[in-house]
Amino acid sequence: MKRLAAVLSIAVLSMAALVAVSVPATADAGLGRSVRFATFNASLNRAAAGRLVADLSTPGNAQAQEVAEVVQRNRADVQLINEFDYVPGNAAADLFRKNYLAIGQHGAPPIDYPYAYTAPVNTGVPTGFDLDRSGTVGGGNDAQGFGAFEGQYGLLVLSKYPIDLAHVRTFQHFRWQDMPGALLPDDPATPAPHDWYSPAELAVLRLSSKSHWDLPLKIGRSTVHFLVSHPTPPSFDGPEDRNGTRNNDEIRFWADYVTPGRGGYVYDDGGHRGGLGASQRFVVAGDNNSDPLDGDSVPGAIDRLLHARRVVETHPGSRGAVLAAQSQGGANVGQKSDPFFDTGDFNDVAPGNLRTDYVLPSKGLLPWRAEVFWPVPSDPLARLNDASDHHLVRVDVLVGLR
């Protein structure tokens, strides 16, 4: 029933908006413009620094071609790519635009993004502490965010609309302990609560495993804040659940940031405090590594965001995900979440396929179509299903004029 209600509500919105956007002068008619926002964990990360630049320096890398084709087929106006290694000066981003997106892939038309944004992330940044208590200091598990080198698993935003660089806010350095009521991990061997990390470790440990970015986009006379992140997977740890608790609080960060009266504790990398104002519109996007009902995340983690009072849940889905769950079996059998909403095609033994990727607009934006790009096996584009273990999620919204 939940899926049926979601599909019907989206269908009603779709029909209404299709009529609206078919009017030749939608902007002049006051109906706003349709803007497609998308997120895609493209797995364009590499095992060593410099390798992504090397792979993108020529137009022949097979994986990058597939990723580019997925982007070209979906044609988002604003595209987040997770797991795109950070390289200073937009070097990797520029190569990807020039050698892949600007070249039609397998019959898909080229796509141009005049604006691109990348920035440093926490992956691979050393802390100087033995965070995982392995007995040695160094490596990904002891970094601010897991990574073999600084910038691995970074983020890239591509946009057809100008990014207001003067008002971008990044939250790379926000400390985990500075979140009120932070769900800090607990050492199960001691009676004290939330004591996995020492005071000295908490004094330097950042909340974001990569970064959180607030990118104001200029869409006509309107501003829409594109809020992007990539919380750590809630796994690869022990009974202390240090990754699960961090994942929970990384998700909570945006929920607090967009809720008036709850984001006052937030400070950005420039020292400015506070969250979004009640009248500011936004789209939250990213690989949140959290399914509402299945997987290893803290129960209710993603619900903090889905149920935030200014967030609109759009229920994107696909028939391809349903067929994949049926054919793959394993952990997919008996899952609580409807596979129609899955976005990640993961190990069939555990955790199975999950909904991990989200595009969530705010009230004040009218979503009229929401989909997961997961072609069914009979579709010729099903060959793109192996471009990544995640699938692109896209939501079309009407942005009203101001």
XYZ file of N, CA, C and O in Angstrom, residues 133-302:
680
model
N 41.778 1.203 17.619
C 42.420 0.428 18.686
C 43.074 -0.842 18.145
O 43.007 -1.916 18.751
N 43.723 -0.709 17.013
C 44.412 -1.852 16.413
C 45.807 -2.046 16.976
O 46.455 -3.056 16.705
N 46.301 -1.073 17.720
C 47.648 -1.136 18.257
C 48.658 -0.358 17.441
O 49.809 -0.226 17.861
N 48.242 0.155 16.303
C 49.115 0.983 15.474
C 48.359 2.231 15.047
O 47.120 2.244 14.998
N 49.107 3.275 14.744
C 48.517 4.533 14.307
C 48.818 4.740 12.831
O 49.978 4.654 12.409
N 47.781 5.018 12.061
C 47.969 5.248 10.633
C 47.003 4.424 9.811
O 46.396 3.462 10.284
N 46.831 4.806 8.556
C 45.919 4.090 7.673
C 44.515 4.658 7.719
O 44.194 5.548 8.516
N 43.676 4.111 6.874
C 42.329 4.634 6.705
C 41.481 4.617 7.958
O 40.717 5.552 8.211
N 41.584 3.566 8.750
C 40.742 3.460 9.941
C 41.093 4.488 11.013
O 40.301 4.726 11.927
N 42.282 5.074 10.941
C 42.684 6.084 11.913
C 42.615 7.494 11.338
O 43.035 8.451 11.993
N 42.089 7.625 10.139
C 41.967 8.938 9.509
C 40.665 9.609 9.933
O 39.765 8.983 10.517
N 40.539 10.881 9.618
C 39.300 11.603 9.902
C 38.111 10.943 9.212
O 37.012 10.892 9.752
N 38.334 10.452 8.016
C 37.359 9.651 7.293
C 38.116 8.557 6.581
O 39.254 8.762 6.138
N 37.519 7.387 6.437
C 38.266 6.271 5.868
C 38.727 6.599 4.448
O 37.939 6.981 3.589
N 40.036 6.421 4.221
C 40.596 6.648 2.900
C 42.070 6.308 2.890
O 42.783 6.550 3.878
N 42.531 5.758 1.792
C 43.943 5.404 1.654
C 44.811 6.628 1.415
O 46.023 6.589 1.606
N 44.214 7.716 0.968
C 44.939 8.969 0.746
C 43.948 10.110 0.904
O 42.717 9.911 0.855
N 44.457 11.305 1.119
C 43.591 12.467 1.309
C 42.802 12.757 0.036
O 43.377 12.919 -1.037
N 41.488 12.786 0.179
C 40.626 13.092 -0.955
C 39.960 11.897 -1.590
O 39.074 12.069 -2.441
N 40.369 10.680 -1.229
C 39.706 9.499 -1.789
C 38.221 9.516 -1.417
O 37.846 9.972 -0.345
N 37.393 9.049 -2.311
C 35.928 9.008 -2.107
C 35.335 10.414 -1.946
O 34.396 10.619 -1.172
N 35.862 11.387 -2.674
C 35.368 12.749 -2.543
C 34.013 12.960 -3.192
O 33.306 12.008 -3.555
N 33.632 14.220 -3.346
C 32.356 14.604 -3.926
C 32.589 15.577 -5.075
O 33.555 16.337 -5.067
N 31.669 15.560 -6.033
C 31.689 16.489 -7.155
C 30.259 16.917 -7.440
O 29.359 16.075 -7.524
N 30.048 18.218 -7.569
C 28.748 18.742 -7.981
C 28.907 19.408 -9.339
O 29.793 20.248 -9.539
N 28.058 19.019 -10.268
C 28.012 19.585 -11.611
C 26.676 20.302 -11.782
O 25.634 19.771 -11.377
N 26.696 21.482 -12.377
C 25.466 22.258 -12.438
C 25.364 23.056 -13.728
O 26.348 23.567 -14.247
N 24.130 23.145 -14.225
C 23.836 24.045 -15.331
C 23.523 25.455 -14.827
O 23.418 26.391 -15.624
N 23.351 25.582 -13.531
C 23.035 26.870 -12.938
C 24.231 27.374 -12.134
O 24.973 26.585 -11.544
N 24.417 28.679 -12.066
C 25.559 29.227 -11.342
C 25.536 28.843 -9.864
O 24.485 28.813 -9.224
N 26.722 28.548 -9.344
C 26.905 28.294 -7.917
C 27.409 29.582 -7.288
O 28.414 30.151 -7.733
N 26.712 30.040 -6.276
C 27.087 31.293 -5.608
C 28.275 31.023 -4.693
O 28.124 30.796 -3.493
N 29.463 31.068 -5.274
C 30.667 30.661 -4.556
C 30.932 31.525 -3.337
O 31.509 31.061 -2.340
N 30.504 32.781 -3.379
C 30.759 33.682 -2.251
C 29.983 33.269 -1.010
O 30.349 33.670 0.107
N 28.927 32.474 -1.189
C 28.094 32.089 -0.050
C 28.061 30.574 0.176
O 27.205 30.089 0.931
N 28.962 29.851 -0.452
C 29.081 28.415 -0.179
C 29.511 28.210 1.267
O 30.373 28.928 1.789
N 28.922 27.241 1.922
C 29.326 26.868 3.282
C 29.787 25.410 3.280
O 29.083 24.531 2.759
N 30.951 25.150 3.821
C 31.443 23.788 3.989
C 31.606 23.522 5.475
O 31.866 24.436 6.272
N 31.464 22.248 5.836
C 31.478 21.859 7.244
C 32.454 20.708 7.482
O 32.219 19.835 8.319
N 33.563 20.745 6.764
C 34.562 19.685 6.872
C 35.129 19.586 8.283
O 35.396 18.487 8.776
N 35.309 20.697 8.974
C 36.018 20.715 10.253
C 35.097 20.682 11.476
O 35.601 20.705 12.602
N 33.806 20.625 11.276
C 32.882 20.574 12.404
C 33.152 19.320 13.233
O 33.159 18.211 12.716
N 33.380 19.496 14.535
C 33.733 18.369 15.394
C 32.486 17.599 15.835
O 31.453 18.186 16.162
N 32.634 16.285 15.867
C 31.519 15.418 16.233
C 30.993 15.765 17.622
O 29.785 15.848 17.842
N 31.877 15.969 18.576
C 31.435 16.211 19.949
C 30.695 17.536 20.106
O 30.040 17.765 21.134
N 30.757 18.415 19.109
C 30.080 19.703 19.208
C 28.614 19.633 18.807
O 27.898 20.639 18.881
N 28.160 18.472 18.384
C 26.733 18.267 18.126
C 26.053 17.943 19.456
O 26.394 16.957 20.109
N 25.091 18.746 19.895
C 24.396 18.434 21.158
C 23.729 17.065 21.100
O 23.052 16.726 20.132
N 23.955 16.258 22.138
C 23.366 14.925 22.166
C 23.955 13.974 21.150
O 23.290 13.029 20.728
N 25.202 14.202 20.757
C 25.846 13.336 19.762
C 25.811 11.882 20.216
O 26.006 11.568 21.395
N 25.555 10.992 19.267
C 25.481 9.562 19.560
C 26.886 8.965 19.463
O 27.188 8.191 18.551
N 27.740 9.338 20.400
C 29.132 8.887 20.365
C 29.222 7.395 20.687
O 28.450 6.893 21.515
N 30.155 6.675 20.054
C 30.225 5.221 20.256
C 30.654 4.858 21.665
O 31.382 5.601 22.331
N 30.203 3.684 22.092
C 30.433 3.227 23.461
C 31.375 2.033 23.479
O 31.281 1.138 22.637
N 32.294 2.035 24.448
C 33.161 0.878 24.677
C 32.373 -0.122 25.510
O 32.111 0.126 26.703
N 31.979 -1.272 24.939
C 31.140 -2.215 25.693
C 31.866 -2.880 26.860
O 31.217 -3.511 27.704
N 33.189 -2.718 26.926
C 33.953 -3.356 28.000
C 34.007 -2.504 29.262
O 34.581 -2.929 30.277
N 33.437 -1.296 29.223
C 33.482 -0.415 30.393
C 32.068 0.011 30.762
O 31.166 0.028 29.919
N 31.858 0.393 32.031
C 30.510 0.831 32.437
C 30.179 2.242 31.986
O 29.007 2.612 31.920
N 31.179 3.052 31.679
C 30.924 4.433 31.272
C 30.288 4.474 29.877
O 30.640 3.673 29.004
N 29.361 5.386 29.642
C 28.711 5.470 28.326
C 29.535 6.283 27.334
O 30.299 7.177 27.716
N 29.383 5.963 26.066
C 29.928 6.783 24.969
C 31.415 7.085 25.149
O 31.864 8.227 24.950
N 32.187 6.065 25.508
C 33.588 6.310 25.868
C 34.582 5.594 24.960
O 35.726 5.356 25.358
N 34.169 5.256 23.761
C 35.118 4.595 22.854
C 36.293 5.517 22.541
O 37.441 5.101 22.505
N 35.999 6.787 22.302
C 37.044 7.758 21.998
C 37.429 8.522 23.270
O 36.571 8.889 24.085
N 38.707 8.771 23.422
C 39.215 9.536 24.561
C 38.909 11.025 24.373
O 38.627 11.472 23.249
N 38.960 11.820 25.447
C 38.774 13.268 25.293
C 39.746 13.879 24.296
O 39.378 14.795 23.545
N 40.984 13.387 24.271
C 41.961 13.920 23.315
C 41.561 13.606 21.880
O 41.742 14.428 20.973
N 41.031 12.413 21.651
C 40.579 12.045 20.301
C 39.365 12.854 19.892
O 39.275 13.341 18.752
N 38.424 13.025 20.819
C 37.222 13.796 20.498
C 37.537 15.260 20.237
O 36.794 15.937 19.519
N 38.637 15.732 20.778
C 39.010 17.131 20.575
C 39.415 17.412 19.136
O 39.413 18.583 18.717
N 39.748 16.361 18.376
C 40.158 16.569 16.983
C 39.239 15.866 15.986
O 39.275 16.176 14.790
N 38.419 14.918 16.444
C 37.645 14.077 15.523
C 36.475 14.851 14.930
O 35.636 15.402 15.654
N 36.409 14.884 13.622
C 35.370 15.617 12.914
C 34.136 14.741 12.695
O 34.233 13.521 12.642
N 32.997 15.387 12.557
C 31.759 14.644 12.335
C 31.712 14.034 10.945
O 31.438 12.852 10.775
N 31.963 14.834 9.933
C 31.766 14.390 8.555
C 32.893 13.472 8.110
O 34.065 13.827 8.202
N 32.534 12.303 7.611
C 33.543 11.374 7.107
C 34.118 11.849 5.774
O 35.230 11.445 5.411
N 33.386 12.654 5.037
C 33.892 13.320 3.830
C 33.776 14.824 4.034
O 34.719 15.470 4.420
N 32.582 15.365 3.787
C 32.282 16.744 4.120
C 30.792 16.953 3.937
O 30.102 16.119 3.325
N 30.281 18.035 4.480
C 28.928 18.495 4.213
C 29.061 19.853 3.523
O 29.787 20.718 4.010
N 28.356 20.032 2.391
C 28.431 21.284 1.645
C 27.041 21.869 1.470
O 26.084 21.150 1.156
N 26.948 23.162 1.628
C 25.747 23.930 1.296
C 26.108 24.819 0.116
O 26.834 25.805 0.257
N 25.602 24.462 -1.068
C 25.919 25.189 -2.298
C 24.681 25.958 -2.757
O 23.721 25.360 -3.256
N 24.655 27.277 -2.612
C 23.515 28.051 -3.107
C 23.559 28.129 -4.635
O 24.565 28.547 -5.219
N 22.481 27.727 -5.272
C 22.370 27.754 -6.727
C 21.467 28.898 -7.146
O 20.384 29.099 -6.570
N 21.896 29.643 -8.145
C 21.101 30.741 -8.674
C 20.264 30.225 -9.841
O 20.778 29.988 -10.938
N 18.982 30.019 -9.588
C 18.071 29.502 -10.601
C 17.099 30.629 -10.941
O 16.134 30.883 -10.213
N 17.391 31.338 -12.013
C 16.646 32.550 -12.316
C 16.882 33.564 -11.207
O 18.019 33.834 -10.814
N 15.796 34.076 -10.664
C 15.898 35.021 -9.547
C 15.805 34.308 -8.204
O 15.795 34.965 -7.160
N 15.735 32.981 -8.242
C 15.597 32.195 -7.018
C 16.934 31.609 -6.585
O 17.840 31.411 -7.397
N 17.035 31.316 -5.298
C 18.179 30.598 -4.742
C 17.685 29.297 -4.141
O 16.736 29.287 -3.344
N 18.314 28.202 -4.532
C 18.031 26.890 -3.957
C 19.338 26.348 -3.393
O 20.343 26.288 -4.107
N 19.327 25.972 -2.138
C 20.516 25.446 -1.488
C 20.619 23.940 -1.755
O 19.719 23.176 -1.394
N 21.719 23.539 -2.388
C 21.969 22.126 -2.660
C 22.846 21.612 -1.521
O 24.017 22.000 -1.393
N 22.290 20.745 -0.690
C 22.943 20.262 0.518
C 23.411 18.830 0.278
O 22.586 17.911 0.158
N 24.718 18.634 0.203
C 25.242 17.341 -0.220
C 26.218 16.783 0.813
O 26.910 17.519 1.518
N 26.261 15.459 0.869
C 27.179 14.770 1.780
C 27.225 13.297 1.402
O 26.508 12.840 0.504
N 28.046 12.548 2.110
C 28.172 11.109 1.899
C 28.555 10.464 3.228
O 29.720 10.169 3.479
N 27.583 10.261 4.117
C 27.871 9.659 5.419
C 28.535 8.292 5.304
O 28.322 7.546 4.342
N 29.355 7.977 6.304
C 30.099 6.725 6.297
C 29.170 5.519 6.339
O 28.077 5.593 6.924
N 29.532 4.397 5.736
C 28.726 3.190 5.872
C 28.654 2.757 7.338
O 29.660 2.805 8.050
N 27.495 2.306 7.808
C 27.345 1.908 9.209
C 27.826 0.479 9.450
O 27.117 -0.347 10.039
N 29.021 0.184 9.016
C 29.565 -1.175 9.108
C 31.090 -1.072 9.166
O 31.632 0.009 9.372
N 31.767 -2.206 9.016
C 33.234 -2.248 9.034
C 33.783 -1.792 10.393
O 34.820 -1.140 10.463
N 33.076 -2.119 11.478
C 33.551 -1.768 12.806
C 33.255 -2.927 13.754
O 33.192 -4.074 13.318
N 33.084 -2.674 15.013
C 32.828 -3.717 16.001
C 31.597 -3.388 16.823
O 30.766 -2.568 16.424
N 31.486 -4.019 18.016
C 30.294 -3.794 18.845
C 30.148 -2.363 19.331
O 29.061 -1.961 19.754
N 31.240 -1.581 19.271
C 31.129 -0.175 19.662
C 30.318 0.633 18.651
O 29.810 1.709 18.950
N 30.198 0.114 17.410
C 29.397 0.729 16.356
C 29.828 2.161 16.056
O 29.008 3.060 15.869
N 31.142 2.363 15.974
C 31.618 3.730 15.758
C 31.205 4.274 14.392
O 30.987 5.481 14.242
N 31.091 3.405 13.390
C 30.650 3.878 12.074
C 29.140 4.049 12.015
O 28.638 4.969 11.360
N 28.406 3.164 12.675
C 26.949 3.301 12.693
C 26.491 4.556 13.409
O 25.598 5.271 12.937
N 27.115 4.846 14.547
C 26.725 6.055 15.285
C 27.119 7.317 14.520
O 26.386 8.309 14.521
N 28.251 7.258 13.859
C 28.672 8.425 13.080
C 27.745 8.632 11.885
O 27.374 9.762 11.572
N 27.384 7.553 11.218
C 26.442 7.644 10.114
C 25.148 8.311 10.570
O 24.599 9.195 9.890
N 24.657 7.904 11.725
C 23.435 8.481 12.275
C 23.560 9.992 12.443
O 22.671 10.761 12.050
N 24.675 10.431 13.014
C 24.818 11.854 13.297
C 25.164 12.663 12.055
O 24.817 13.854 11.970
N 25.827 12.047 11.068
C 26.042 12.741 9.797
C 24.712 13.021 9.108
O 24.521 14.071 8.493
N 23.788 12.070 9.184
C 22.455 12.276 8.610
C 21.694 13.323 9.424
O 21.039 14.217 8.874
N 21.808 13.204 10.743
C 21.108 14.147 11.618
C 21.555 15.589 11.364
O 20.769 16.533 11.521
N 22.812 15.779 10.974
C 23.337 17.127 10.756
C 22.449 17.915 9.815
O 22.072 19.056 10.100
N 22.103 17.320 8.655
C 21.255 18.049 7.702
C 19.846 18.217 8.246
O 19.198 19.248 7.997
N 19.333 17.217 8.970
C 17.988 17.343 9.536
C 17.920 18.533 10.482
O 16.941 19.294 10.485
N 18.954 18.720 11.293
C 18.997 19.870 12.192
C 19.213 21.167 11.412
O 18.608 22.209 11.720
N 20.057 21.117 10.402
C 20.435 22.307 9.635
C 19.232 22.935 8.945
O 19.159 24.171 8.826
N 18.291 22.109 8.480
C 17.152 22.631 7.710
C 15.932 22.889 8.586
O 14.898 23.357 8.075
N 16.022 22.582 9.884
C 14.879 22.746 10.774
C 15.079 23.988 11.644
O 15.984 24.015 12.479
N 14.276 25.022 11.440
C 14.432 26.245 12.242
C 14.381 25.928 13.733
O 13.543 25.153 14.197
N 15.319 26.520 14.474
C 15.382 26.322 15.903
C 16.246 25.161 16.350
O 16.487 24.994 17.552
N 16.753 24.361 15.382
C 17.552 23.194 15.759
C 18.982 23.261 15.266
O 19.812 22.465 15.681
N 19.301 24.192 14.375
C 20.646 24.238 13.806
C 21.529 25.327 14.358
O 22.578 25.635 13.775
N 21.165 25.892 15.496
C 21.950 26.987 16.040
C 23.360 26.602 16.445
O 24.257 27.451 16.473
N 23.590 25.331 16.744
C 24.916 24.882 17.172
C 25.891 24.735 16.011
O 27.103 24.648 16.207
N 25.389 24.688 14.798
C 26.211 24.419 13.621
C 27.171 25.580 13.361
O 26.775 26.751 13.444
N 28.411 25.257 13.047
C 29.358 26.272 12.577
C 30.057 25.737 11.333
O 30.315 24.543 11.219
N 30.316 26.628 10.379
C 30.953 26.199 9.144
C 32.450 26.440 9.209
O 32.985 26.919 10.218
N 33.136 26.111 8.130
C 34.594 26.220 8.110
C 35.080 27.658 8.119
O 36.265 27.917 8.349
N 34.173 28.601 7.894
C 34.523 30.012 7.987
C 34.194 30.623 9.330
O 34.408 31.819 9.540
N 33.650 29.802 10.251
C 33.326 30.279 11.585
C 31.933 30.842 11.743
O 31.577 31.316 12.830
N 31.115 30.786 10.701
C 29.753 31.317 10.770
C 28.818 30.256 11.350
O 28.933 29.070 11.024
N 27.876 30.670 12.183
C 27.007 29.740 12.884
C 25.581 29.762 12.348
O 25.141 30.734 11.741
N 24.854 28.675 12.627
C 23.444 28.595 12.330
C 23.129 27.792 11.087
O 23.992 27.532 10.239
N 21.856 27.378 10.989
C 21.384 26.621 9.845
C 20.627 27.505 8.876
O 20.773 28.729 8.873
N 19.803 26.878 8.051
C 19.022 27.611 7.061
C 17.856 28.332 7.714
O 17.283 27.859 8.706
N 17.465 29.451 7.124
C 16.290 30.166 7.575
C 15.016 29.481 7.110
O 15.024 28.668 6.173
N 13.919 29.819 7.748
C 12.650 29.152 7.473
C 12.153 29.376 6.054
O 11.374 28.573 5.529
N 12.570 30.452 5.411
C 12.086 30.746 4.060
C 13.039 30.252 2.968
O 12.716 30.361 1.781
N 14.177 29.719 3.337
C 15.156 29.280 2.341
C 14.809 27.879 1.829
O 14.507 26.981 2.613
N 14.885 27.726 0.523
C 14.547 26.450 -0.104
C 15.808 25.647 -0.376
O 16.877 26.201 -0.584
N 15.650 24.324 -0.398
C 16.823 23.465 -0.486
C 16.466 22.128 -1.116
O 15.290 21.746 -1.216
N 17.523 21.408 -1.526
C 17.438 20.005 -1.912
C 18.589 19.288 -1.221
O 19.748 19.676 -1.377
N 18.274 18.271 -0.426
C 19.291 17.443 0.222
C 19.558 16.242 -0.675
O 18.624 15.579 -1.129
N 20.830 15.953 -0.934
C 21.159 14.847 -1.840
C 22.411 14.130 -1.368
O 23.301 14.730 -0.764
N 22.466 12.843 -1.654
C 23.682 12.096 -1.368
C 23.429 10.624 -1.104
O 22.288 10.168 -0.985
N 24.535 9.898 -1.005
C 24.521 8.507 -0.589
C 24.590 8.512 0.932
O 25.653 8.713 1.516
N 23.451 8.281 1.572
C 23.385 8.341 3.030
C 23.678 7.002 3.701
O 23.700 6.932 4.938
N 23.863 5.950 2.903
C 24.212 4.645 3.469
C 23.254 4.219 4.581
O 23.672 3.640 5.583
N 21.968 4.486 4.371
C 20.990 4.141 5.397
C 19.647 3.847 4.754
O 19.096 4.696 4.046
N 19.143 2.658 4.996
C 17.823 2.243 4.537
C 16.837 2.431 5.694
O 17.198 2.230 6.857
N 15.600 2.820 5.423
C 14.660 3.040 6.524
C 14.419 1.824 7.403
O 14.153 1.979 8.606
N 14.523 0.614 6.845
C 14.152 -0.568 7.620
C 15.196 -1.676 7.620
O 15.213 -2.504 8.553
N 16.039 -1.747 6.626
C 16.990 -2.844 6.490
C 18.427 -2.350 6.610
O 18.684 -1.143 6.627
N 19.373 -3.297 6.661
C 20.774 -2.933 6.741
C 21.228 -2.711 8.171
O 20.528 -3.024 9.140
N 22.429 -2.148 8.323
C 23.086 -2.049 9.627
C 23.025 -0.669 10.267
O 23.652 -0.448 11.310
N 22.313 0.269 9.681
C 22.311 1.609 10.259
C 21.535 1.632 11.571
O 20.715 0.748 11.855
N 21.816 2.645 12.386
C 21.091 2.822 13.639
C 19.602 2.952 13.326
O 19.222 3.705 12.423
N 18.742 2.216 14.009
C 17.306 2.327 13.721
C 16.824 3.772 13.766
O 17.102 4.517 14.706
N 16.122 4.164 12.719
C 15.583 5.513 12.638
C 16.548 6.557 12.123
O 16.185 7.741 12.050
N 17.776 6.148 11.723
C 18.775 7.137 11.309
C 18.283 7.983 10.147
O 18.297 9.221 10.214
N 17.866 7.352 9.062
C 17.450 8.124 7.893
C 16.095 8.791 8.128
O 15.775 9.812 7.503
